[in-house]
């Protein structure tokens, strides 16, 4: 196990009724920028609840509404400008990962003299932020407890993740009931996203991080058990609660402690979203089994077999390679059962931009569990067509 520093300053209030803790925001001042998506929080009544608690607590509310799935840099710039001109004290995101990511970069850009896009390209430029709060409504990205934010400039077909410890929220409210209204499609995509975060950490060459690997396996089993239940019974509290806590823990740094690896499937998916604006979790569900096919070889078979035995319960008296292949088949089959797309063609993607996409991410993907060259990336995209 490698050396590591683990730092998560986010206070989590988990469970029913925890929205009352919005009154704690007054610790950070009196003016709050409330950031939310296109409409779900108004439909569910969460908007009214939040406004009442904030107003009763003496906070003045400013609003940045309509955050797009795959949030845009133009919206971030607008929010940062509002913070600067109105001398706003803090940012509150209510929504899924897109809303939280947008709020995070707004909070940093509000304290930065240059253009917000600089901060997307280089998290090291983030030196100060407005306090960030979140109320999570979709279990997927883990943005509620992590250091990352992913922003798109669709005009340039660019989508990049930035990261800074300063982007970790000060407080996040996780009430699983707020996810009862999440559609089947987004529930499935969210589950695939959490699985992918876990895989990106699990498939590491670092030896001896046994405990982290066990955590990964537990999270994967949790998702395999509860993802389908949440799809069939959207208001099943137990299922929604387990997905929600899995979402936070898959990417809050715990799983990668001492077992670092460069993520490969995520950069490949971000390129798909940058060019085709697809749902992140769907892109991951398509690419992951093809990445696994590519990554499996004589040297990695033991790890894939461990995944098969410990996560899928494959207990056949067979060699590692056979079990590894069965584990990949189980993964593919699970995504299909979740009604997720399994080919790029299903989401309208052709090979037109593969070369450009692979060129952009080839350096990032060159240090992963299974290091990829530009040609390898293209061949995985092609296999997924
Ligand atoms: O905009 P509204 O009306 O709120 O609707 C949203 C949106 O249409 C809807 N939704 C959210 N909560 C709901 C709900 N609908 C009904 N009931 C609710 N309770 O769901 C749709 C998708 O929302 P979005 O926030 O886009 O989804 P998600 O949470 O999956 O976030 C995706 C974004 O996060 C990035 C992705 O790349 C993508 O841009 N990621 C962020 C990461 C991070 N910060 O660490 C890591 C991830 O790997 C990922 O890259
Ligand atoms: Zn993700």
Tab-separated table of C-alpha atoms and ligand atoms in Angstrom:
chain	number	residue	atom	x	y	z
A	1	UNK	CA	0.000	0.000	0.000
A	2	UNK	CA	1.365	3.438	-0.929
A	3	UNK	CA	1.516	6.443	1.407
A	4	UNK	CA	-1.545	8.678	1.365
A	5	UNK	CA	-3.306	11.643	2.940
A	6	UNK	CA	-7.028	11.338	3.444
A	7	UNK	CA	-8.964	14.559	3.941
A	8	UNK	CA	-12.734	14.960	3.732
A	9	UNK	CA	-14.026	18.110	5.431
A	10	UNK	CA	-17.641	17.629	4.310
A	11	UNK	CA	-20.209	17.362	7.078
A	12	UNK	CA	-22.906	14.908	5.973
A	13	UNK	CA	-26.464	15.018	7.279
A	14	UNK	CA	-28.002	11.768	6.037
A	15	UNK	CA	-31.647	10.724	6.175
A	16	UNK	CA	-35.217	11.897	6.440
A	17	UNK	CA	-35.846	15.457	7.519
A	18	UNK	CA	-32.187	16.511	7.390
A	19	UNK	CA	-33.147	19.429	5.165
A	20	UNK	CA	-33.660	21.372	8.395
A	21	UNK	CA	-29.886	21.783	8.488
A	22	UNK	CA	-30.149	24.350	5.705
A	23	UNK	CA	-30.573	26.787	8.574
A	24	UNK	CA	-26.873	26.143	9.380
A	25	UNK	CA	-25.919	28.118	6.264
A	26	UNK	CA	-26.201	31.321	8.239
A	27	UNK	CA	-22.790	30.429	9.719
A	28	UNK	CA	-21.336	31.497	6.370
A	29	UNK	CA	-23.048	34.881	6.001
A	30	UNK	CA	-26.357	36.262	4.841
A	31	UNK	CA	-26.429	36.045	1.025
A	32	UNK	CA	-26.747	32.660	-0.663
A	33	UNK	CA	-26.664	31.787	-4.350
A	34	UNK	CA	-29.088	28.879	-4.812
A	35	UNK	CA	-28.093	26.806	-7.845
A	36	UNK	CA	-30.503	24.277	-9.348
A	37	UNK	CA	-31.412	22.428	-12.521
A	38	UNK	CA	-34.046	22.637	-15.158
A	39	UNK	CA	-37.156	21.836	-13.148
A	40	UNK	CA	-37.128	18.754	-10.920
A	41	UNK	CA	-36.804	20.586	-7.592
A	42	UNK	CA	-39.825	22.745	-8.372
A	43	UNK	CA	-41.913	19.692	-9.321
A	44	UNK	CA	-41.005	17.806	-6.146
A	45	UNK	CA	-41.595	20.729	-3.784
A	46	UNK	CA	-38.002	20.740	-2.593
A	47	UNK	CA	-37.562	24.253	-3.959
A	48	UNK	CA	-40.362	25.615	-1.741
A	49	UNK	CA	-39.071	23.769	1.317
A	50	UNK	CA	-35.548	25.095	0.839
A	51	UNK	CA	-36.680	28.662	0.201
A	52	UNK	CA	-38.769	28.632	3.375
A	53	UNK	CA	-35.970	27.319	5.595
A	54	UNK	CA	-33.422	29.735	4.146
A	55	UNK	CA	-35.758	32.719	4.397
A	56	UNK	CA	-36.815	31.819	7.943
A	57	UNK	CA	-33.122	31.684	8.812
A	58	UNK	CA	-32.687	35.264	7.644
A	59	UNK	CA	-30.810	34.451	4.455
A	60	UNK	CA	-31.241	36.470	1.287
A	61	UNK	CA	-31.560	34.170	-1.739
A	62	UNK	CA	-30.181	34.753	-5.241
A	63	UNK	CA	-30.884	32.143	-7.899
A	64	UNK	CA	-28.921	30.507	-10.690
A	65	UNK	CA	-31.472	28.216	-12.345
A	66	UNK	CA	-31.535	25.910	-15.356
A	67	UNK	CA	-28.209	24.140	-14.893
A	68	UNK	CA	-27.856	21.801	-17.843
A	69	UNK	CA	-26.985	18.097	-17.555
A	70	UNK	CA	-23.298	18.257	-18.562
A	71	UNK	CA	-23.108	21.806	-17.147
A	72	UNK	CA	-21.826	24.546	-19.417
A	73	UNK	CA	-19.047	27.036	-18.821
A	74	UNK	CA	-21.351	29.877	-19.910
A	75	UNK	CA	-23.626	29.113	-16.935
A	76	UNK	CA	-20.653	29.018	-14.578
A	77	UNK	CA	-19.535	32.435	-15.819
A	78	UNK	CA	-23.017	33.826	-15.244
A	79	UNK	CA	-23.085	32.515	-11.663
A	80	UNK	CA	-19.613	33.844	-10.884
A	81	UNK	CA	-20.588	37.262	-12.178
A	82	UNK	CA	-23.658	37.286	-9.923
A	83	UNK	CA	-21.529	36.369	-6.916
A	84	UNK	CA	-19.126	39.189	-7.647
A	85	UNK	CA	-21.672	41.927	-8.338
A	86	UNK	CA	-23.983	40.988	-5.448
A	87	UNK	CA	-21.180	40.179	-2.960
A	88	UNK	CA	-22.666	36.754	-2.322
A	89	UNK	CA	-21.350	34.854	0.714
A	90	UNK	CA	-21.944	31.206	-0.186
A	91	UNK	CA	-23.218	28.834	-2.854
A	92	UNK	CA	-25.904	26.175	-2.329
A	93	UNK	CA	-26.454	23.501	-4.980
A	94	UNK	CA	-29.721	21.571	-4.938
A	95	UNK	CA	-29.712	18.788	-7.508
A	96	UNK	CA	-27.591	16.127	-9.149
A	97	UNK	CA	-23.935	16.146	-10.061
A	98	UNK	CA	-24.298	18.698	-12.836
A	99	UNK	CA	-25.796	21.258	-10.490
A	100	UNK	CA	-23.255	20.591	-7.751
A	101	UNK	CA	-20.332	20.724	-10.200
A	102	UNK	CA	-21.569	24.001	-11.625
A	103	UNK	CA	-21.952	25.471	-8.123
A	104	UNK	CA	-18.440	24.349	-7.199
A	105	UNK	CA	-16.771	26.120	-10.095
A	106	UNK	CA	-18.990	29.176	-9.582
A	107	UNK	CA	-17.738	29.318	-5.981
A	108	UNK	CA	-14.126	29.209	-7.161
A	109	UNK	CA	-14.592	31.593	-10.084
A	110	UNK	CA	-16.250	34.082	-7.746
A	111	UNK	CA	-12.862	34.411	-6.056
A	112	UNK	CA	-10.769	34.406	-9.230
A	113	UNK	CA	-9.855	37.368	-11.396
A	114	UNK	CA	-9.518	35.551	-14.712
A	115	UNK	CA	-11.911	33.423	-16.754
A	116	UNK	CA	-13.640	30.459	-15.066
A	117	UNK	CA	-12.430	28.120	-17.843
A	118	UNK	CA	-8.857	28.551	-16.535
A	119	UNK	CA	-9.993	26.823	-13.323
A	120	UNK	CA	-11.539	23.953	-15.264
A	121	UNK	CA	-8.278	23.343	-17.081
A	122	UNK	CA	-6.106	23.766	-14.019
A	123	UNK	CA	-7.460	23.057	-10.530
A	124	UNK	CA	-4.152	24.314	-9.128
A	125	UNK	CA	-5.310	27.855	-9.858
A	126	UNK	CA	-8.110	27.486	-7.293
A	127	UNK	CA	-6.785	29.289	-4.244
A	128	UNK	CA	-9.978	30.448	-2.579
A	129	UNK	CA	-13.679	29.583	-2.828
A	130	UNK	CA	-17.000	30.685	-1.416
A	131	UNK	CA	-18.324	28.054	1.033
A	132	UNK	CA	-20.073	25.275	-0.928
A	133	UNK	CA	-23.197	23.500	0.336
A	134	UNK	CA	-25.280	20.830	-1.386
A	135	UNK	CA	-28.589	19.016	-1.195
A	136	UNK	CA	-28.258	15.878	-3.308
A	137	UNK	CA	-31.207	14.702	-5.422
A	138	UNK	CA	-29.572	12.044	-7.626
A	139	UNK	CA	-27.192	9.292	-6.533
A	140	UNK	CA	-24.407	9.082	-9.078
A	141	UNK	CA	-21.375	11.329	-9.242
A	142	UNK	CA	-20.318	11.649	-5.601
A	143	UNK	CA	-19.816	15.367	-6.147
A	144	UNK	CA	-21.543	15.896	-2.806
A	145	UNK	CA	-18.415	14.700	-0.996
A	146	UNK	CA	-15.560	14.898	-3.470
A	147	UNK	CA	-13.033	17.365	-4.838
A	148	UNK	CA	-14.033	17.225	-8.503
A	149	UNK	CA	-16.219	19.210	-10.875
A	150	UNK	CA	-16.751	18.493	-14.564
A	151	UNK	CA	-17.655	21.350	-16.915
A	152	UNK	CA	-18.260	21.461	-20.670
A	153	UNK	CA	-17.621	23.982	-23.397
A	154	UNK	CA	-19.809	22.502	-26.111
A	155	UNK	CA	-18.749	25.192	-28.579
A	156	UNK	CA	-15.291	23.624	-28.542
A	157	UNK	CA	-16.382	20.020	-27.811
A	158	UNK	CA	-14.417	20.154	-24.578
A	159	UNK	CA	-15.414	18.515	-21.292
A	160	UNK	CA	-12.862	18.422	-18.501
A	161	UNK	CA	-12.802	17.570	-14.836
A	162	UNK	CA	-11.050	19.874	-12.424
A	163	UNK	CA	-10.088	19.058	-8.858
A	164	UNK	CA	-9.114	20.814	-5.660
A	165	UNK	CA	-9.544	20.033	-1.966
A	166	UNK	CA	-11.166	23.462	-1.754
A	167	UNK	CA	-14.042	22.191	-3.905
A	168	UNK	CA	-15.137	19.675	-1.291
A	169	UNK	CA	-18.472	20.876	0.041
A	170	UNK	CA	-18.620	22.241	3.574
A	171	UNK	CA	-21.875	20.420	4.204
A	172	UNK	CA	-24.099	18.090	2.159
A	173	UNK	CA	-27.631	16.994	2.939
A	174	UNK	CA	-28.392	13.459	1.747
A	175	UNK	CA	-32.045	12.577	2.102
A	176	UNK	CA	-32.785	9.441	0.037
A	177	UNK	CA	-36.449	10.472	-0.229
A	178	UNK	CA	-35.378	13.278	-2.571
A	179	UNK	CA	-34.301	10.615	-5.061
A	180	UNK	CA	-37.681	8.821	-5.212
A	181	UNK	CA	-38.602	10.860	-8.316
A	182	UNK	CA	-35.427	10.061	-10.264
A	183	UNK	CA	-36.404	8.371	-13.556
A	184	UNK	CA	-35.515	4.758	-14.365
A	185	UNK	CA	-33.047	5.985	-16.968
A	186	UNK	CA	-31.205	8.256	-14.524
A	187	UNK	CA	-31.352	5.639	-11.751
A	188	UNK	CA	-29.676	3.137	-14.055
A	189	UNK	CA	-27.149	5.674	-15.336
A	190	UNK	CA	-26.346	6.771	-11.786
A	191	UNK	CA	-25.795	3.181	-10.699
A	192	UNK	CA	-23.467	2.602	-13.659
A	193	UNK	CA	-21.552	5.767	-12.793
A	194	UNK	CA	-21.008	4.674	-9.180
A	195	UNK	CA	-19.925	1.230	-10.415
A	196	UNK	CA	-17.466	2.840	-12.791
A	197	UNK	CA	-15.960	5.027	-10.047
A	198	UNK	CA	-15.478	1.856	-8.028
A	199	UNK	CA	-13.939	-0.071	-10.938
A	200	UNK	CA	-11.550	2.785	-11.691
A	201	UNK	CA	-10.240	2.418	-8.124
A	202	UNK	CA	-10.486	-1.376	-7.839
A	203	UNK	CA	-8.373	-2.177	-10.873
A	204	UNK	CA	-5.044	-1.033	-9.492
A	205	UNK	CA	-1.610	-2.598	-9.753
A	206	UNK	CA	-0.683	-1.433	-6.262
A	207	UNK	CA	-0.250	-4.492	-4.039
A	208	UNK	CA	-1.568	-4.904	-0.531
A	209	UNK	CA	-4.394	-2.376	-0.377
A	210	UNK	CA	-6.607	-5.257	0.698
A	211	UNK	CA	-9.038	-3.256	2.797
A	212	UNK	CA	-9.701	-0.784	-0.023
A	213	UNK	CA	-10.354	-3.674	-2.418
A	214	UNK	CA	-12.865	-5.136	0.055
A	215	UNK	CA	-14.598	-1.745	0.286
A	216	UNK	CA	-14.811	-1.687	-3.518
A	217	UNK	CA	-16.339	-5.154	-3.598
A	218	UNK	CA	-18.914	-4.172	-0.950
A	219	UNK	CA	-19.906	-1.097	-2.907
A	220	UNK	CA	-20.238	-3.106	-6.125
A	221	UNK	CA	-22.406	-5.702	-4.364
A	222	UNK	CA	-24.548	-2.924	-2.917
A	223	UNK	CA	-25.144	-1.477	-6.383
A	224	UNK	CA	-25.883	-4.858	-7.955
A	225	UNK	CA	-28.397	-5.579	-5.192
A	226	UNK	CA	-30.135	-2.208	-4.931
A	227	UNK	CA	-29.898	-0.689	-8.428
A	228	UNK	CA	-32.580	-3.004	-9.881
A	229	UNK	CA	-34.775	-2.603	-6.775
A	230	UNK	CA	-34.693	1.191	-7.065
A	231	UNK	CA	-35.686	0.899	-10.723
A	232	UNK	CA	-38.675	-1.309	-9.949
A	233	UNK	CA	-39.699	0.416	-6.714
A	234	UNK	CA	-38.668	4.084	-7.002
A	235	UNK	CA	-39.804	4.885	-3.465
A	236	UNK	CA	-38.014	1.992	-1.785
A	237	UNK	CA	-36.174	3.910	0.944
A	238	UNK	CA	-33.684	1.165	1.736
A	239	UNK	CA	-32.632	0.886	-1.914
A	240	UNK	CA	-32.369	4.651	-2.416
A	241	UNK	CA	-30.448	5.057	0.858
A	242	UNK	CA	-27.892	2.425	-0.052
A	243	UNK	CA	-27.374	3.866	-3.530
A	244	UNK	CA	-26.942	7.327	-2.069
A	245	UNK	CA	-24.283	6.366	0.454
A	246	UNK	CA	-22.528	4.226	-2.156
A	247	UNK	CA	-22.433	7.256	-4.449
A	248	UNK	CA	-20.561	9.330	-1.886
A	249	UNK	CA	-18.092	6.633	-0.868
A	250	UNK	CA	-17.136	5.471	-4.346
A	251	UNK	CA	-15.283	8.697	-5.088
A	252	UNK	CA	-14.585	10.529	-1.830
A	253	UNK	CA	-10.995	9.308	-1.824
A	254	UNK	CA	-11.402	6.329	0.493
A	255	UNK	CA	-11.166	3.680	-2.227
A	256	UNK	CA	-8.075	5.152	-3.826
A	257	UNK	CA	-6.115	5.598	-0.591
A	258	UNK	CA	-2.731	4.025	-1.140
A	259	UNK	CA	-3.862	2.298	-4.338
A	260	UNK	CA	-3.795	5.089	-6.841
A	261	UNK	CA	-4.393	4.577	-10.519
A	262	UNK	CA	-5.047	6.916	-13.419
A	263	UNK	CA	-8.651	6.565	-14.508
A	264	UNK	CA	-9.105	5.448	-18.116
A	265	UNK	CA	-12.780	4.803	-18.799
A	266	UNK	CA	-13.862	8.217	-17.487
A	267	UNK	CA	-11.711	10.264	-19.865
A	268	UNK	CA	-12.964	8.087	-22.721
A	269	UNK	CA	-16.569	8.762	-21.714
A	270	UNK	CA	-16.038	12.494	-21.200
A	271	UNK	CA	-15.003	12.700	-24.851
A	272	UNK	CA	-18.278	11.053	-25.895
A	273	UNK	CA	-20.249	13.596	-23.819
A	274	UNK	CA	-18.157	16.468	-25.156
A	275	UNK	CA	-19.047	15.621	-28.745
A	276	UNK	CA	-22.516	14.103	-28.372
A	277	UNK	CA	-23.868	15.469	-25.036
A	278	UNK	CA	-24.848	11.969	-23.898
A	279	UNK	CA	-25.708	10.928	-20.336
A	280	UNK	CA	-22.437	10.225	-18.503
A	281	UNK	CA	-23.559	6.969	-16.846
A	282	UNK	CA	-24.861	5.567	-20.124
A	283	UNK	CA	-21.551	6.222	-21.844
A	284	UNK	CA	-19.753	4.444	-19.010
A	285	UNK	CA	-22.100	1.455	-19.160
A	286	UNK	CA	-21.319	1.094	-22.859
A	287	UNK	CA	-17.545	1.462	-22.582
A	288	UNK	CA	-16.817	-0.443	-19.359
A	289	UNK	CA	-17.316	-4.034	-20.612
A	290	UNK	CA	-15.283	-3.241	-23.743
A	291	UNK	CA	-12.525	-1.734	-21.606
A	292	UNK	CA	-12.601	-4.903	-19.499
A	293	UNK	CA	-12.297	-7.081	-22.618
A	294	UNK	CA	-9.249	-5.044	-23.590
A	295	UNK	CA	-7.681	-5.016	-20.106
A	296	UNK	CA	-7.993	-8.760	-19.562
A	297	UNK	CA	-4.786	-10.683	-20.250
A	298	UNK	CA	-2.545	-13.264	-18.592
A	299	UNK	CA	-1.241	-10.653	-16.139
A	300	UNK	CA	-4.615	-9.238	-15.104
A	301	UNK	CA	-6.712	-12.412	-15.123
A	302	UNK	CA	-6.173	-13.015	-11.409
A	303	UNK	CA	-7.628	-9.610	-10.501
A	304	UNK	CA	-10.637	-10.030	-12.789
A	305	UNK	CA	-11.164	-13.524	-11.353
A	306	UNK	CA	-11.059	-12.065	-7.828
A	307	UNK	CA	-13.757	-9.624	-8.942
A	308	UNK	CA	-15.784	-12.541	-10.336
A	309	UNK	CA	-15.479	-14.633	-7.202
A	310	UNK	CA	-15.969	-11.895	-4.597
A	311	UNK	CA	-18.563	-9.715	-6.327
A	312	UNK	CA	-20.495	-12.097	-8.553
A	313	UNK	CA	-20.061	-15.164	-6.373
A	314	UNK	CA	-18.639	-17.289	-9.185
A	315	UNK	CA	-17.311	-20.295	-7.328
A	316	UNK	CA	-16.617	-22.690	-10.138
A	317	UNK	CA	-13.579	-24.878	-9.999
A	318	UNK	CA	-12.125	-23.177	-13.049
A	319	UNK	CA	-8.958	-21.306	-13.964
A	320	UNK	CA	-8.651	-17.533	-13.463
A	321	UNK	CA	-9.076	-16.693	-17.146
A	322	UNK	CA	-12.370	-18.581	-17.398
A	323	UNK	CA	-13.743	-16.930	-14.262
A	324	UNK	CA	-12.480	-13.516	-15.415
A	325	UNK	CA	-14.380	-13.868	-18.700
A	326	UNK	CA	-17.509	-14.912	-16.855
A	327	UNK	CA	-17.181	-11.868	-14.554
A	328	UNK	CA	-17.034	-9.561	-17.577
A	329	UNK	CA	-20.090	-11.297	-19.039
A	330	UNK	CA	-21.925	-10.760	-15.714
A	331	UNK	CA	-21.050	-7.042	-15.853
A	332	UNK	CA	-22.343	-6.731	-19.403
A	333	UNK	CA	-25.501	-8.632	-18.544
A	334	UNK	CA	-26.136	-6.468	-15.458
A	335	UNK	CA	-26.025	-3.246	-17.488
A	336	UNK	CA	-28.413	-4.819	-20.006
A	337	UNK	CA	-30.810	-5.823	-17.226
A	338	UNK	CA	-30.722	-2.187	-16.096
A	339	UNK	CA	-31.887	-1.230	-19.602
A	340	UNK	CA	-28.684	0.668	-20.251
A	341	UNK	CA	-27.434	0.945	-23.830
A	342	UNK	CA	-24.665	-1.457	-24.734
A	343	UNK	CA	-23.349	0.050	-27.972
A	344	UNK	CA	-22.360	3.537	-29.088
A	345	UNK	CA	-24.656	3.191	-32.091
A	346	UNK	CA	-27.652	3.060	-29.732
A	347	UNK	CA	-26.876	6.585	-28.504
A	348	UNK	CA	-26.217	7.958	-31.983
A	349	UNK	CA	-22.420	7.878	-31.983
A	350	UNK	CA	-20.442	7.096	-35.125
A	351	UNK	CA	-16.689	6.770	-35.651
A	352	UNK	CA	-16.412	10.304	-37.060
A	353	UNK	CA	-14.522	11.850	-34.126
A	354	UNK	CA	-12.705	8.822	-32.684
A	355	UNK	CA	-9.307	10.013	-33.868
A	356	UNK	CA	-9.690	13.490	-32.358
A	357	UNK	CA	-11.080	12.115	-29.101
A	358	UNK	CA	-8.292	9.583	-28.687
A	359	UNK	CA	-5.635	12.188	-29.477
A	360	UNK	CA	-6.983	14.457	-26.708
A	361	UNK	CA	-6.906	11.829	-23.958
A	362	UNK	CA	-4.047	9.546	-24.959
A	363	UNK	CA	-1.670	10.959	-22.341
A	364	UNK	CA	-4.220	10.642	-19.525
A	365	UNK	CA	-5.007	7.057	-20.454
A	366	UNK	CA	-1.375	5.998	-20.763
A	367	UNK	CA	-0.848	5.336	-17.043
A	368	UNK	CA	-3.902	3.340	-16.052
A	369	UNK	CA	-4.315	-0.245	-14.909
A	370	UNK	CA	-4.134	-1.265	-18.537
A	371	UNK	CA	-2.136	1.561	-20.183
A	372	UNK	CA	-3.756	2.626	-23.444
A	373	UNK	CA	-2.160	4.033	-26.576
A	374	UNK	CA	-4.106	6.216	-28.970
A	375	UNK	CA	-4.692	3.160	-31.176
A	376	UNK	CA	-5.939	1.154	-28.196
A	377	UNK	CA	-8.460	3.868	-27.319
A	378	UNK	CA	-9.731	3.906	-30.892
A	379	UNK	CA	-10.006	0.140	-30.954
A	380	UNK	CA	-12.092	0.153	-27.736
A	381	UNK	CA	-14.386	2.826	-29.228
A	382	UNK	CA	-14.667	0.767	-32.423
A	383	UNK	CA	-15.462	-2.425	-30.552
A	384	UNK	CA	-18.233	-0.526	-28.743
A	385	UNK	CA	-19.773	0.812	-31.954
B	1	LIG	O1	-32.196	19.565	-14.107
B	1	LIG	P1	-33.219	18.865	-13.285
B	1	LIG	O2	-34.598	19.317	-13.575
B	1	LIG	O3	-32.898	18.860	-11.824
B	1	LIG	O4	-33.228	17.310	-13.785
B	1	LIG	C1	-32.127	16.449	-13.643
B	1	LIG	C2	-31.449	16.110	-14.968
B	1	LIG	O5	-32.347	16.173	-16.022
B	1	LIG	C3	-32.654	15.099	-13.220
B	1	LIG	N1	-32.841	14.968	-11.757
B	1	LIG	C4	-31.942	15.210	-10.774
B	1	LIG	N2	-32.498	14.920	-9.583
B	1	LIG	C5	-33.767	14.523	-9.822
B	1	LIG	C6	-33.996	14.554	-11.204
B	1	LIG	N3	-35.173	14.228	-11.764
B	1	LIG	C7	-36.167	13.844	-10.928
B	1	LIG	N4	-36.021	13.771	-9.580
B	1	LIG	C8	-34.844	14.103	-9.001
B	1	LIG	N5	-34.703	13.990	-7.673
B	1	LIG	O6	-31.672	14.167	-13.645
B	1	LIG	C9	-31.064	14.648	-14.829
B	1	LIG	C10	-29.569	14.441	-14.751
B	1	LIG	O7	-29.013	15.238	-13.738
B	1	LIG	P2	-27.422	15.437	-13.652
B	1	LIG	O8	-27.146	16.292	-12.478
B	1	LIG	O9	-26.906	15.852	-14.976
B	1	LIG	O10	-26.922	13.933	-13.401
B	1	LIG	P3	-25.662	13.382	-12.639
B	1	LIG	O11	-25.830	13.507	-11.182
B	1	LIG	O12	-25.441	12.040	-13.187
B	1	LIG	O13	-24.447	14.364	-13.065
B	1	LIG	C11	-23.772	14.192	-14.290
B	1	LIG	C12	-22.639	15.179	-14.441
B	1	LIG	O14	-21.646	14.988	-13.419
B	1	LIG	C13	-20.362	14.740	-14.036
B	1	LIG	C14	-20.742	14.104	-15.329
B	1	LIG	O15	-19.694	14.109	-16.260
B	1	LIG	C15	-21.911	14.967	-15.752
B	1	LIG	O16	-21.457	16.203	-16.277
B	1	LIG	N6	-19.489	13.983	-13.131
B	1	LIG	C16	-19.071	14.587	-12.003
B	1	LIG	C17	-18.184	13.985	-11.136
B	1	LIG	C18	-17.715	14.640	-9.908
B	1	LIG	N7	-18.077	15.867	-9.634
B	1	LIG	O17	-16.968	14.044	-9.156
B	1	LIG	C19	-17.636	12.668	-11.394
B	1	LIG	C20	-18.387	11.902	-12.407
B	1	LIG	O18	-17.565	10.892	-12.904
B	1	LIG	C21	-18.938	12.705	-13.535
B	1	LIG	O19	-17.995	12.921	-14.557
B	2	LIG	ZN1	-18.475	9.222	-13.276
